[in-house]
GROMACS .gro file of C-alpha atoms in nm:
model
  468
    1MET     CA    1  18.620  18.469   1.262
    2LYS     CA    2  18.807  18.445   0.931
    3LYS     CA    3  18.868  18.076   0.998
    4HIS     CA    4  18.495  18.013   1.049
    5LEU     CA    5  18.408  18.198   0.728
    6PHE     CA    6  18.667  17.995   0.538
    7LEU     CA    7  18.526  17.669   0.673
    8LEU     CA    8  18.175  17.781   0.585
    9ALA     CA    9  18.283  17.858   0.228
   10LEU     CA   10  18.444  17.515   0.199
   11SER     CA   11  18.125  17.352   0.323
   12LEU     CA   12  17.926  17.518   0.046
   13ILE     CA   13  18.153  17.406  -0.239
   14PRO     CA   14  17.991  17.061  -0.290
   15GLY     CA   15  17.652  17.228  -0.311
   16PHE     CA   16  17.783  17.477  -0.565
   17ALA     CA   17  17.872  17.196  -0.802
   18LEU     CA   18  17.507  17.115  -0.853
   19ALA     CA   19  17.359  17.457  -0.790
   20ALA     CA   20  17.333  17.579  -1.146
   21ASP     CA   21  17.155  17.264  -1.265
   22PHE     CA   22  16.861  17.225  -1.028
   23ASP     CA   23  16.604  16.981  -1.158
   24GLY     CA   24  16.333  17.161  -1.354
   25ALA     CA   25  16.109  16.856  -1.325
   26THR     CA   26  16.061  16.935  -0.955
   27LEU     CA   27  15.944  17.292  -1.018
   28SER     CA   28  15.580  17.394  -1.048
   29LEU     CA   29  15.470  17.670  -1.282
   30ALA     CA   30  15.423  17.895  -0.976
   31TRP     CA   31  15.800  17.953  -0.980
   32ALA     CA   32  15.755  18.139  -1.309
   33LEU     CA   33  15.520  18.397  -1.152
   34PRO     CA   34  15.799  18.652  -1.087
   35PHE     CA   35  15.887  18.625  -1.456
   36VAL     CA   36  15.525  18.696  -1.546
   37GLY     CA   37  15.536  18.984  -1.296
   38ILE     CA   38  15.836  19.152  -1.457
   39LEU     CA   39  15.682  19.114  -1.803
   40LEU     CA   40  15.357  19.274  -1.686
   41SER     CA   41  15.555  19.552  -1.517
   42ILE     CA   42  15.738  19.629  -1.842
   43ALA     CA   43  15.405  19.626  -2.024
   44LEU     CA   44  15.183  19.821  -1.781
   45PHE     CA   45  15.394  20.066  -1.579
   46PRO     CA   46  15.501  20.278  -1.881
   47LEU     CA   47  15.133  20.294  -1.977
   48PHE     CA   48  14.972  20.373  -1.642
   49ALA     CA   49  15.258  20.514  -1.431
   50PRO     CA   50  15.521  20.644  -1.676
   51HIS     CA   51  15.693  20.883  -1.433
   52PHE     CA   52  15.725  20.614  -1.165
   53TRP     CA   53  15.859  20.367  -1.422
   54HIS     CA   54  16.112  20.613  -1.562
   55CYS     CA   55  16.251  20.678  -1.214
   56HIS     CA   56  16.231  20.330  -1.063
   57PHE     CA   57  16.237  20.061  -1.337
   58GLY     CA   58  16.562  19.923  -1.195
   59LYS     CA   59  16.406  19.886  -0.851
   60VAL     CA   60  16.103  19.713  -1.000
   61ALA     CA   61  16.330  19.462  -1.176
   62ALA     CA   62  16.518  19.406  -0.848
   63PHE     CA   63  16.188  19.355  -0.665
   64TRP     CA   64  16.079  19.073  -0.897
   65ALA     CA   65  16.426  18.915  -0.878
   66ALA     CA   66  16.392  18.916  -0.498
   67CYS     CA   67  16.040  18.767  -0.525
   68PHE     CA   68  16.199  18.467  -0.695
   69LEU     CA   69  16.529  18.441  -0.508
   70LEU     CA   70  16.401  18.470  -0.149
   71PRO     CA   71  16.151  18.179  -0.161
   72PHE     CA   72  16.389  17.981  -0.383
   73THR     CA   73  16.661  18.019  -0.120
   74MET     CA   74  16.424  17.911   0.155
   75VAL     CA   75  16.319  17.597  -0.035
   76PHE     CA   76  16.643  17.492  -0.209
   77GLY     CA   77  16.907  17.655   0.010
   78VAL     CA   78  17.176  17.920  -0.026
   79PRO     CA   79  17.410  17.716  -0.253
   80ALA     CA   80  17.133  17.656  -0.509
   81SER     CA   81  17.034  18.021  -0.501
   82LEU     CA   82  17.392  18.139  -0.547
   83GLY     CA   83  17.428  17.887  -0.827
   84VAL     CA   84  17.128  18.032  -1.009
   85ILE     CA   85  17.270  18.383  -0.975
   86ALA     CA   86  17.617  18.271  -1.090
   87HIS     CA   87  17.475  18.086  -1.389
   88ALA     CA   88  17.255  18.381  -1.491
   89MET     CA   89  17.533  18.636  -1.448
   90ILE     CA   90  17.846  18.452  -1.566
   91GLU     CA   91  17.712  18.238  -1.847
   92GLU     CA   92  17.436  18.463  -1.977
   93TYR     CA   93  17.410  18.820  -1.850
   94ILE     CA   94  17.771  18.939  -1.841
   95PRO     CA   95  17.859  18.822  -2.197
   96PHE     CA   96  17.521  18.955  -2.313
   97ILE     CA   97  17.560  19.302  -2.163
   98LEU     CA   98  17.929  19.337  -2.251
   99ILE     CA   99  17.876  19.280  -2.621
  100LEU     CA  100  17.581  19.521  -2.612
  101PHE     CA  101  17.790  19.773  -2.419
  102ALA     CA  102  18.079  19.743  -2.665
  103LEU     CA  103  17.864  19.778  -2.976
  104TYR     CA  104  17.654  20.057  -2.826
  105THR     CA  105  17.961  20.252  -2.719
  106ILE     CA  106  18.157  20.202  -3.040
  107SER     CA  107  17.866  20.267  -3.276
  108GLY     CA  108  17.789  20.579  -3.070
  109GLY     CA  109  18.133  20.705  -3.172
  110ILE     CA  110  18.041  20.696  -3.541
  111LEU     CA  111  17.863  21.014  -3.645
  112VAL     CA  112  17.671  21.019  -3.971
  113TRP     CA  113  17.656  21.396  -4.015
  114GLY     CA  114  17.426  21.569  -4.256
  115ASN     CA  115  17.063  21.508  -4.336
  116LEU     CA  116  16.849  21.362  -4.608
  117HIS     CA  117  16.477  21.399  -4.656
  118GLY     CA  118  16.293  21.093  -4.525
  119SER     CA  119  16.109  20.991  -4.839
  120PRO     CA  120  15.969  20.638  -4.880
  121LYS     CA  121  16.253  20.549  -5.117
  122LEU     CA  122  16.524  20.674  -4.882
  123ASN     CA  123  16.368  20.512  -4.575
  124THR     CA  124  16.329  20.179  -4.755
  125GLY     CA  125  16.690  20.201  -4.870
  126LEU     CA  126  16.816  20.269  -4.515
  127LEU     CA  127  16.614  19.975  -4.381
  128ALA     CA  128  16.755  19.750  -4.654
  129LEU     CA  129  17.109  19.866  -4.574
  130GLY     CA  130  17.056  19.800  -4.203
  131THR     CA  131  16.914  19.455  -4.277
  132VAL     CA  132  17.235  19.362  -4.463
  133LEU     CA  133  17.465  19.516  -4.200
  134ALA     CA  134  17.289  19.333  -3.916
  135SER     CA  135  17.446  19.001  -4.014
  136ILE     CA  136  17.789  19.160  -4.054
  137MET     CA  137  17.816  19.372  -3.739
  138GLY     CA  138  17.534  19.225  -3.531
  139THR     CA  139  17.182  19.351  -3.483
  140THR     CA  140  17.291  19.579  -3.198
  141GLY     CA  141  17.577  19.737  -3.394
  142ALA     CA  142  17.369  19.793  -3.707
  143ALA     CA  143  17.072  19.924  -3.510
  144MET     CA  144  17.275  20.173  -3.307
  145LEU     CA  145  17.466  20.289  -3.615
  146LEU     CA  146  17.160  20.369  -3.827
  147ILE     CA  147  16.873  20.454  -3.592
  148ARG     CA  148  16.988  20.812  -3.527
  149PRO     CA  149  17.039  20.905  -3.897
  150LEU     CA  150  16.702  20.746  -3.979
  151ILE     CA  151  16.523  20.944  -3.707
  152LYS     CA  152  16.698  21.264  -3.817
  153ALA     CA  153  16.595  21.209  -4.177
  154ASN     CA  154  16.232  21.182  -4.067
  155ASP     CA  155  16.223  21.457  -3.805
  156ASN     CA  156  15.989  21.663  -4.022
  157ARG     CA  157  15.738  21.380  -4.062
  158LYS     CA  158  15.419  21.381  -3.857
  159HIS     CA  159  15.393  21.001  -3.884
  160ASN     CA  160  15.727  20.835  -3.809
  161VAL     CA  161  15.648  20.567  -3.549
  162HIS     CA  162  15.600  20.305  -3.821
  163VAL     CA  163  15.953  20.380  -3.948
  164VAL     CA  164  16.103  20.284  -3.611
  165VAL     CA  165  15.873  19.980  -3.575
  166PHE     CA  166  15.982  19.838  -3.913
  167PHE     CA  167  16.342  19.923  -3.822
  168ILE     CA  168  16.306  19.696  -3.517
  169PHE     CA  169  16.153  19.421  -3.732
  170LEU     CA  170  16.426  19.427  -3.996
  171VAL     CA  171  16.749  19.568  -3.854
  172ALA     CA  172  16.718  19.465  -3.489
  173ASN     CA  173  16.598  19.110  -3.566
  174ILE     CA  174  16.544  18.952  -3.908
  175GLY     CA  175  16.856  19.102  -4.065
  176GLY     CA  176  17.073  18.919  -3.812
  177GLY     CA  177  16.968  18.578  -3.938
  178LEU     CA  178  17.246  18.511  -4.188
  179THR     CA  179  17.551  18.457  -3.968
  180PRO     CA  180  17.641  18.359  -3.611
  181LEU     CA  181  17.761  18.719  -3.568
  182GLY     CA  182  17.415  18.853  -3.636
  183ASP     CA  183  17.213  18.720  -3.345
  184PRO     CA  184  17.300  18.545  -3.013
  185PRO     CA  185  17.104  18.220  -3.080
  186LEU     CA  186  17.300  18.157  -3.399
  187PHE     CA  187  17.624  18.227  -3.217
  188LEU     CA  188  17.532  17.964  -2.957
  189GLY     CA  189  17.470  17.721  -3.243
  190PHE     CA  190  17.814  17.810  -3.379
  191LEU     CA  191  17.965  17.730  -3.038
  192LYS     CA  192  17.779  17.397  -3.045
  193GLY     CA  193  17.942  17.308  -3.378
  194VAL     CA  194  17.703  17.443  -3.641
  195ASP     CA  195  17.912  17.546  -3.941
  196PHE     CA  196  17.933  17.920  -4.013
  197PHE     CA  197  17.845  17.880  -4.379
  198TRP     CA  198  17.568  17.627  -4.307
  199THR     CA  199  17.385  17.909  -4.130
  200PHE     CA  200  17.438  18.148  -4.420
  201SER     CA  201  17.337  17.910  -4.698
  202HIS     CA  202  17.029  17.767  -4.525
  203MET     CA  203  16.900  18.089  -4.370
  204LEU     CA  204  16.952  18.305  -4.680
  205PRO     CA  205  16.623  18.211  -4.856
  206LEU     CA  206  16.420  18.274  -4.539
  207VAL     CA  207  16.589  18.605  -4.454
  208ALA     CA  208  16.561  18.725  -4.814
  209PHE     CA  209  16.194  18.625  -4.830
  210ALA     CA  210  16.103  18.794  -4.501
  211ALA     CA  211  16.305  19.107  -4.581
  212ALA     CA  212  16.151  19.140  -4.928
  213VAL     CA  213  15.796  19.111  -4.792
  214LEU     CA  214  15.857  19.357  -4.507
  215LEU     CA  215  16.043  19.611  -4.719
  216THR     CA  216  15.764  19.603  -4.977
  217ALA     CA  217  15.499  19.642  -4.708
  218PHE     CA  218  15.695  19.926  -4.549
  219TYR     CA  219  15.732  20.113  -4.878
  220PHE     CA  220  15.356  20.114  -4.937
  221ILE     CA  221  15.275  20.206  -4.575
  222ASP     CA  222  15.535  20.485  -4.573
  223SER     CA  223  15.414  20.611  -4.911
  224TYR     CA  224  15.059  20.629  -4.774
  225TYR     CA  225  15.165  20.838  -4.473
  226PHE     CA  226  15.398  21.049  -4.688
  227LYS     CA  227  15.117  21.139  -4.927
  228LYS     CA  228  14.874  21.191  -4.639
  229GLU     CA  229  15.107  21.450  -4.484
  230GLY     CA  230  15.141  21.641  -4.809
  231VAL     CA  231  15.427  21.880  -4.879
  232LEU     CA  232  15.579  22.006  -4.555
  233ASP     CA  233  15.716  22.359  -4.581
  234ILE     CA  234  15.923  22.340  -4.266
  235ASP     CA  235  16.199  22.080  -4.233
  236LYS     CA  236  16.369  22.083  -3.894
  237THR     CA  237  16.698  21.985  -4.053
  238LYS     CA  238  16.769  22.090  -4.412
  239ASP     CA  239  16.920  21.840  -4.653
  240LYS     CA  240  17.300  21.830  -4.631
  241PRO     CA  241  17.561  21.598  -4.782
  242ILE     CA  242  17.635  21.297  -4.566
  243LYS     CA  243  17.974  21.285  -4.394
  244ILE     CA  244  18.099  21.016  -4.155
  245HIS     CA  245  18.308  21.106  -3.850
  246GLY     CA  246  18.479  20.870  -3.607
  247LYS     CA  247  18.561  20.623  -3.883
  248PHE     CA  248  18.829  20.447  -3.674
  249ASN     CA  249  18.540  20.296  -3.476
  250PHE     CA  250  18.463  20.075  -3.776
  251PHE     CA  251  18.796  19.902  -3.707
  252LEU     CA  252  18.689  19.856  -3.345
  253ILE     CA  253  18.363  19.696  -3.463
  254ALA     CA  254  18.569  19.460  -3.678
  255ALA     CA  255  18.772  19.380  -3.366
  256VAL     CA  256  18.450  19.304  -3.177
  257VAL     CA  257  18.353  19.060  -3.452
  258ALA     CA  258  18.700  18.901  -3.437
  259ALA     CA  259  18.677  18.863  -3.058
  260VAL     CA  260  18.340  18.691  -3.084
  261VAL     CA  261  18.465  18.455  -3.356
  262MET     CA  262  18.779  18.385  -3.152
  263SER     CA  263  18.575  18.268  -2.855
  264GLY     CA  264  18.399  18.021  -3.082
  265VAL     CA  265  18.701  17.869  -3.257
  266TRP     CA  266  18.980  17.891  -2.994
  267LYS     CA  267  18.925  17.625  -2.727
  268PRO     CA  268  19.242  17.560  -2.525
  269GLY     CA  269  19.051  17.361  -2.264
  270ILE     CA  270  19.128  17.592  -1.972
  271SER     CA  271  18.834  17.683  -1.750
  272TRP     CA  272  18.726  17.756  -1.395
  273HIS     CA  273  18.410  17.663  -1.208
  274ILE     CA  274  18.236  17.936  -1.011
  275ALA     CA  275  17.933  17.829  -0.807
  276GLY     CA  276  17.866  17.543  -1.048
  277THR     CA  277  17.909  17.754  -1.363
  278GLU     CA  278  18.200  17.699  -1.601
  279LEU     CA  279  18.401  18.002  -1.712
  280ALA     CA  280  18.625  17.915  -2.007
  281ILE     CA  281  18.936  18.118  -2.073
  282GLN     CA  282  18.828  18.202  -2.430
  283ASP     CA  283  18.505  18.353  -2.296
  284LEU     CA  284  18.692  18.552  -2.031
  285MET     CA  285  18.937  18.681  -2.294
  286ARG     CA  286  18.648  18.776  -2.526
  287ASP     CA  287  18.474  18.971  -2.252
  288LEU     CA  288  18.792  19.153  -2.150
  289ILE     CA  289  18.865  19.242  -2.514
  290LEU     CA  290  18.509  19.374  -2.561
  291LEU     CA  291  18.544  19.590  -2.251
  292ALA     CA  292  18.884  19.717  -2.365
  293LEU     CA  293  18.753  19.804  -2.714
  294ALA     CA  294  18.467  20.003  -2.564
  295LEU     CA  295  18.708  20.193  -2.341
  296VAL     CA  296  18.937  20.265  -2.638
  297SER     CA  297  18.640  20.409  -2.827
  298LEU     CA  298  18.544  20.627  -2.529
  299LYS     CA  299  18.903  20.747  -2.489
  300PHE     CA  300  18.987  20.833  -2.849
  301THR     CA  301  18.659  20.936  -3.008
  302PRO     CA  302  18.641  21.317  -3.010
  303LYS     CA  303  18.373  21.448  -2.776
  304PRO     CA  304  18.199  21.653  -3.049
  305VAL     CA  305  18.135  21.327  -3.239
  306ARG     CA  306  17.943  21.176  -2.949
  307ALA     CA  307  17.772  21.509  -2.884
  308GLY     CA  308  17.655  21.510  -3.245
  309ASN     CA  309  17.490  21.174  -3.180
  310ASP     CA  310  17.332  21.303  -2.855
  311PHE     CA  311  17.507  21.003  -2.705
  312ASN     CA  312  17.404  20.916  -2.351
  313TRP     CA  313  17.396  20.607  -2.131
  314GLY     CA  314  17.018  20.599  -2.082
  315PRO     CA  315  16.928  20.324  -2.335
  316ILE     CA  316  17.205  20.084  -2.230
  317LEU     CA  317  17.133  20.144  -1.860
  318GLU     CA  318  16.767  20.060  -1.913
  319VAL     CA  319  16.856  19.737  -2.091
  320ALA     CA  320  17.123  19.651  -1.829
  321LYS     CA  321  16.892  19.694  -1.531
  322LEU     CA  322  16.585  19.527  -1.678
  323PHE     CA  323  16.766  19.229  -1.827
  324ALA     CA  324  16.961  19.167  -1.506
  325GLY     CA  325  16.625  19.096  -1.345
  326ILE     CA  326  16.488  18.911  -1.648
  327PHE     CA  327  16.785  18.671  -1.669
  328ILE     CA  328  16.738  18.575  -1.303
  329VAL     CA  329  16.359  18.537  -1.292
  330MET     CA  330  16.339  18.342  -1.617
  331ALA     CA  331  16.567  18.068  -1.474
  332PRO     CA  332  16.280  17.846  -1.352
  333ALA     CA  333  16.090  17.878  -1.681
  334ILE     CA  334  16.400  17.770  -1.876
  335ALA     CA  335  16.464  17.484  -1.628
  336ILE     CA  336  16.105  17.358  -1.665
  337LEU     CA  337  16.141  17.364  -2.042
  338ARG     CA  338  16.473  17.179  -2.023
  339ALA     CA  339  16.303  16.906  -1.817
  340GLY     CA  340  16.112  16.816  -2.134
  341GLU     CA  341  15.835  16.562  -2.085
  342ALA     CA  342  15.922  16.534  -1.715
  343GLY     CA  343  15.844  16.902  -1.653
  344HIS     CA  344  15.518  17.089  -1.607
  345LEU     CA  345  15.542  17.228  -1.961
  346ALA     CA  346  15.535  16.877  -2.108
  347PRO     CA  347  15.221  16.945  -2.318
  348LEU     CA  348  15.402  17.233  -2.485
  349VAL     CA  349  15.719  17.026  -2.537
  350ASN     CA  350  15.516  16.741  -2.686
  351THR     CA  351  15.379  16.965  -2.960
  352VAL     CA  352  15.713  16.955  -3.144
  353SER     CA  353  15.706  16.576  -3.194
  354ASN     CA  354  15.471  16.350  -3.388
  355ALA     CA  355  15.324  16.020  -3.271
  356SER     CA  356  15.639  15.828  -3.366
  357GLY     CA  357  15.867  16.074  -3.186
  358GLY     CA  358  15.994  16.245  -3.500
  359PRO     CA  359  16.035  16.624  -3.516
  360VAL     CA  360  15.753  16.844  -3.645
  361ASP     CA  361  15.946  17.126  -3.808
  362TYR     CA  362  15.672  17.387  -3.830
  363MET     CA  363  15.598  17.341  -3.459
  364TYR     CA  364  15.969  17.382  -3.379
  365PHE     CA  365  15.953  17.708  -3.575
  366TRP     CA  366  15.650  17.836  -3.384
  367MET     CA  367  15.734  17.706  -3.036
  368THR     CA  368  16.094  17.829  -3.048
  369GLY     CA  369  15.974  18.158  -3.191
  370LEU     CA  370  15.685  18.234  -2.958
  371LEU     CA  371  15.892  18.152  -2.651
  372SER     CA  372  16.181  18.361  -2.789
  373ALA     CA  373  15.946  18.659  -2.800
  374PHE     CA  374  15.921  18.657  -2.420
  375LEU     CA  375  16.211  18.446  -2.293
  376ASP     CA  376  16.563  18.529  -2.402
  377ASN     CA  377  16.600  18.381  -2.750
  378ALA     CA  378  16.950  18.242  -2.685
  379PRO     CA  379  16.865  17.988  -2.409
  380THR     CA  380  16.534  17.913  -2.584
  381TYR     CA  381  16.733  17.818  -2.895
  382LEU     CA  382  16.951  17.588  -2.686
  383VAL     CA  383  16.651  17.422  -2.521
  384PHE     CA  384  16.498  17.321  -2.854
  385PHE     CA  385  16.837  17.246  -3.013
  386ASN     CA  386  16.901  16.990  -2.739
  387LEU     CA  387  16.541  16.869  -2.744
  388ALA     CA  388  16.562  16.792  -3.116
  389HIS     CA  389  16.892  16.601  -3.092
  390GLY     CA  390  17.178  16.815  -2.960
  391ASP     CA  391  17.449  16.691  -3.197
  392ALA     CA  392  17.548  16.954  -3.453
  393VAL     CA  393  17.652  16.701  -3.718
  394GLN     CA  394  17.317  16.524  -3.698
  395MET     CA  395  17.131  16.855  -3.691
  396MET     CA  396  17.310  16.988  -4.000
  397GLY     CA  397  17.256  16.657  -4.182
  398PRO     CA  398  16.939  16.447  -4.157
  399MET     CA  399  16.771  16.704  -3.931
  400ALA     CA  400  16.872  17.015  -4.127
  401SER     CA  401  16.512  17.127  -4.172
  402THR     CA  402  16.455  17.107  -3.795
  403LEU     CA  403  16.769  17.311  -3.722
  404LEU     CA  404  16.651  17.564  -3.979
  405ALA     CA  405  16.313  17.588  -3.807
  406ILE     CA  406  16.474  17.643  -3.466
  407SER     CA  407  16.717  17.903  -3.604
  408ALA     CA  408  16.451  18.097  -3.793
  409GLY     CA  409  16.202  18.090  -3.507
  410SER     CA  410  16.447  18.218  -3.247
  411VAL     CA  411  16.579  18.499  -3.471
  412PHE     CA  412  16.263  18.616  -3.649
  413MET     CA  413  16.012  18.605  -3.365
  414GLY     CA  414  16.234  18.802  -3.134
  415ALA     CA  415  16.070  19.093  -3.316
  416LEU     CA  416  15.727  19.016  -3.167
  417SER     CA  417  15.787  19.206  -2.841
  418TYR     CA  418  16.016  19.473  -2.701
  419ILE     CA  419  16.193  19.213  -2.484
  420GLY     CA  420  16.233  18.953  -2.759
  421ASN     CA  421  16.577  19.087  -2.846
  422ALA     CA  422  16.784  19.345  -2.658
  423PRO     CA  423  16.826  19.587  -2.953
  424ASN     CA  424  16.446  19.625  -2.960
  425PHE     CA  425  16.453  19.798  -2.622
  426MET     CA  426  16.758  20.004  -2.715
  427VAL     CA  427  16.601  20.132  -3.038
  428LYS     CA  428  16.284  20.218  -2.847
  429ALA     CA  429  16.484  20.409  -2.585
  430VAL     CA  430  16.684  20.604  -2.847
  431ALA     CA  431  16.365  20.691  -3.038
  432GLU     CA  432  16.192  20.813  -2.721
  433ASP     CA  433  16.503  21.011  -2.629
  434ARG     CA  434  16.467  21.185  -2.968
  435GLY     CA  435  16.105  21.277  -2.895
  436ILE     CA  436  15.922  20.997  -3.079
  437LYS     CA  437  15.619  20.868  -2.886
  438MET     CA  438  15.675  20.495  -2.925
  439PRO     CA  439  15.392  20.244  -2.876
  440SER     CA  440  15.343  20.081  -2.536
  441PHE     CA  441  15.442  19.719  -2.480
  442PHE     CA  442  15.101  19.599  -2.601
  443GLY     CA  443  15.080  19.874  -2.861
  444TYR     CA  444  15.401  19.749  -3.018
  445MET     CA  445  15.266  19.393  -3.009
  446ALA     CA  446  14.957  19.513  -3.196
  447TRP     CA  447  15.191  19.628  -3.474
  448SER     CA  448  15.404  19.313  -3.464
  449CYS     CA  449  15.111  19.069  -3.454
  450ALA     CA  450  14.926  19.247  -3.735
  451ILE     CA  451  15.230  19.253  -3.964
  452LEU     CA  452  15.458  18.970  -3.860
  453LEU     CA  453  15.219  18.687  -3.772
  454PRO     CA  454  15.070  18.673  -4.126
  455LEU     CA  455  15.428  18.677  -4.260
  456PHE     CA  456  15.527  18.387  -4.035
  457VAL     CA  457  15.218  18.190  -4.138
  458LEU     CA  458  15.314  18.245  -4.502
  459MET     CA  459  15.672  18.138  -4.430
  460THR     CA  460  15.541  17.823  -4.260
  461LEU     CA  461  15.350  17.733  -4.575
  462VAL     CA  462  15.645  17.811  -4.803
  463PHE     CA  463  15.934  17.660  -4.605
  464PHE     CA  464  15.792  17.408  -4.358
  465SER     CA  465  15.480  17.263  -4.522
  466HIS     CA  466  15.662  16.930  -4.566
  467SER     CA  467  15.615  16.864  -4.195
  468PHE     CA  468  15.235  16.902  -4.194
   0.00000   0.00000   0.00000
């Protein structure tokens, strides 16, 4: 029996070599229906069946993954199906969830104790601080560090949903646009050869512009609600001086940053192939270090510190379960996009080029961005990076404006939906855990479209009008 299983495994190896790279040109748009299904489930179940969703969201994600994998296996075979799973898990999901797990766990061990009154000035200042920190410690780290103190500062406010919504805009997305450490798409660009300081110098004007507009808009909106509420006699938590506990976790966050940078600059050329997917030793070492750092934080952070944060695994479990399904079911959509003009999304791909085949920067900004709002922004960045040229030297040189458009679109427009960037979902989950009634999937998009789309139109006119 063991001999037969061994021979069967050997017979599958040649198929594995090609499994992860099935031809997107052969796929119809019908293969993307499970992806549409999981998006609609995320949007509608919390609205119409909240109790069912709260209890069974992981099963719903698994159902849609099965709706894709079962027919895919029947049509393309077991090796191709295993290759898709291996690619989604090894190259995308595991690194994605481990860095989120590490930052969520470590930042949960930092307790900002005390309370300040959530005035418009204080709230704007905290959002500005988070926007800066997002490029230093990543959008997930900054978001998880500051969301609890921000909610606590506003626990006496009747209107505080807008505070969390703008927090998602600025801290969980736009603030991460200055460095490869800030947001996954920029880190992928760094791995492809985009210089660290190229990202900072070219993205700085756009991040500063967007942050200034949003912080100004937030201040006036928050001031309106603050005045509308009047003077509140009862504050659930009285003002107290701020003290920080669990400070050693800041060193662990620095170690997370170092591990991520290490995986981008250390390339010894050692790798393994698993079901058609390459696993490089630097990536394996990074993931093991991230896991170890999270475990160190759990082991040595005093329990009262985590208790003070009301730390629990709910938000990260929700992200882990939902995105496991999302990474699998979005595989055909990404493959069709990668097929370029040969795929069934050719009309969309053609919008980013002019009649002579040159890049149209403002369309790269919008196409990368809009797709990043619903597909994972990291592979979407790679699709358009390779579509534009694929060579980092060329992209940083003659095509610098195109690379800027792709970078800005993938980072900024991740704020358009809850699934555009993983910290969005985590912030939502933490806020709901603290009793804030967050908008539904479409309710959040009403906020984001009303506030962000005009901003992105303005940015198009300011930064990409040369390509009209």
